[in-house]
GROMACS .gro file of C-alpha atoms in nm:
model
  105
    1MET     CA    1   5.384  15.834  14.539
    2GLY     CA    2   5.441  15.661  14.205
    3ASN     CA    3   5.093  15.510  14.207
    4ILE     CA    4   4.936  15.857  14.212
    5PHE     CA    5   5.115  15.945  13.888
    6LYS     CA    6   5.023  15.611  13.731
    7ILE     CA    7   4.656  15.672  13.809
    8CYS     CA    8   4.678  16.030  13.679
    9PHE     CA    9   4.848  15.909  13.363
   10TRP     CA   10   4.573  15.653  13.299
   11ILE     CA   11   4.303  15.917  13.352
   12ILE     CA   12   4.481  16.150  13.110
   13PHE     CA   13   4.536  15.868  12.862
   14ILE     CA   14   4.171  15.759  12.869
   15GLY     CA   15   4.052  16.121  12.847
   16GLN     CA   16   4.274  16.172  12.543
   17LEU     CA   17   4.144  15.854  12.376
   18ILE     CA   18   3.782  15.946  12.443
   19GLY     CA   19   3.841  16.293  12.302
   20ARG     CA   20   3.990  16.148  11.984
   21TYR     CA   21   3.725  15.876  11.949
   22MET     CA   22   3.435  16.118  12.003
   23ASN     CA   23   3.605  16.391  11.797
   24GLU     CA   24   3.582  16.637  12.086
   25PRO     CA   25   3.860  16.896  12.046
   26ILE     CA   26   3.804  17.036  12.395
   27LEU     CA   27   3.909  16.704  12.551
   28ASP     CA   28   4.220  16.701  12.333
   29PHE     CA   29   4.292  17.059  12.440
   30ILE     CA   30   4.254  16.961  12.808
   31PHE     CA   31   4.432  16.625  12.821
   32LYS     CA   32   4.711  16.647  12.560
   33PRO     CA   33   4.919  16.906  12.749
   34LEU     CA   34   4.896  16.699  13.069
   35ILE     CA   35   5.070  16.387  12.934
   36MET     CA   36   5.432  16.508  12.944
   37PRO     CA   37   5.418  16.679  13.286
   38CYS     CA   38   5.262  16.366  13.432
   39LEU     CA   39   5.539  16.147  13.286
   40ALA     CA   40   5.804  16.395  13.400
   41LEU     CA   41   5.673  16.404  13.756
   42TYR     CA   42   5.652  16.026  13.767
   43LEU     CA   43   6.014  15.998  13.652
   44TYR     CA   44   6.129  16.273  13.888
   45PHE     CA   45   5.979  16.108  14.196
   46SER     CA   46   6.054  15.747  14.097
   47VAL     CA   47   6.426  15.723  14.028
   48PRO     CA   48   6.753  15.866  14.156
   49LYS     CA   49   6.860  16.184  13.977
   50THR     CA   50   7.144  16.108  13.738
   51LYS     CA   51   7.268  16.303  13.438
   52PHE     CA   52   7.064  16.065  13.221
   53VAL     CA   53   6.743  16.138  13.416
   54TRP     CA   54   6.800  16.515  13.401
   55LEU     CA   55   6.848  16.497  13.024
   56ILE     CA   56   6.529  16.294  12.985
   57LEU     CA   57   6.336  16.532  13.212
   58SER     CA   58   6.463  16.827  13.006
   59ALA     CA   59   6.351  16.648  12.689
   60PHE     CA   60   6.007  16.596  12.845
   61VAL     CA   61   5.984  16.970  12.916
   62PHE     CA   62   6.069  17.060  12.555
   63SER     CA   63   5.822  16.799  12.430
   64TRP     CA   64   5.558  16.960  12.652
   65PHE     CA   65   5.641  17.303  12.507
   66GLY     CA   66   5.607  17.151  12.160
   67ASP     CA   67   5.267  17.003  12.244
   68ILE     CA   68   5.143  17.338  12.371
   69ALA     CA   69   5.280  17.528  12.071
   70LEU     CA   70   5.107  17.288  11.831
   71LEU     CA   71   4.780  17.312  12.025
   72LEU     CA   72   4.786  17.691  11.995
   73GLU     CA   73   4.910  17.686  11.636
   74SER     CA   74   4.567  17.761  11.489
   75SER     CA   75   4.582  18.111  11.638
   76ASN     CA   76   4.938  18.182  11.515
   77ASN     CA   77   5.105  17.996  11.229
   78GLN     CA   78   5.452  18.072  11.363
   79LEU     CA   79   5.377  17.851  11.663
   80PHE     CA   80   5.396  17.549  11.431
   81ILE     CA   81   5.762  17.621  11.355
   82LEU     CA   82   5.827  17.697  11.722
   83GLY     CA   83   5.667  17.363  11.818
   84LEU     CA   84   5.886  17.179  11.570
   85GLY     CA   85   6.189  17.355  11.718
   86PHE     CA   86   6.092  17.242  12.067
   87PHE     CA   87   6.052  16.884  11.946
   88LEU     CA   88   6.392  16.905  11.774
   89LEU     CA   89   6.554  17.015  12.100
   90ALA     CA   90   6.374  16.737  12.287
   91HIS     CA   91   6.501  16.475  12.042
   92LEU     CA   92   6.856  16.608  12.063
   93LEU     CA   93   6.835  16.573  12.442
   94TYR     CA   94   6.708  16.215  12.404
   95ILE     CA   95   7.003  16.141  12.176
   96PHE     CA   96   7.252  16.290  12.423
   97ALA     CA   97   7.093  16.096  12.709
   98PHE     CA   98   7.101  15.760  12.536
   99ARG     CA   99   7.445  15.817  12.385
  100GLN     CA  100   7.566  15.873  12.739
  101THR     CA  101   7.438  15.530  12.842
  102ASP     CA  102   7.634  15.374  12.553
  103SER     CA  103   7.954  15.517  12.696
  104LEU     CA  104   7.885  15.349  13.031
  105ASP     CA  105   7.906  14.998  12.885
   0.00000   0.00000   0.00000
């Protein structure tokens, strides 16, 4: 199952790079929002579910929301602030997750 997500991730990654290299915004619009769900699904199906994994998965979801908000920001300037808020929440979840691993040592 993990190999499917690895292949999907590489397709998304290459599509994103081609879009940036060729300056094709439509490719960016298609591939950028797929990165975080692909990583989240890979993590979800690859490891046992611990508190750490759930925090990281939650951070991935907020990062995905941030990506989408920033992609749509050109149509509504308030989405930029919303996207930053989502990224802030994601980073707080990353901090909580990795601080938890410090307490296990």
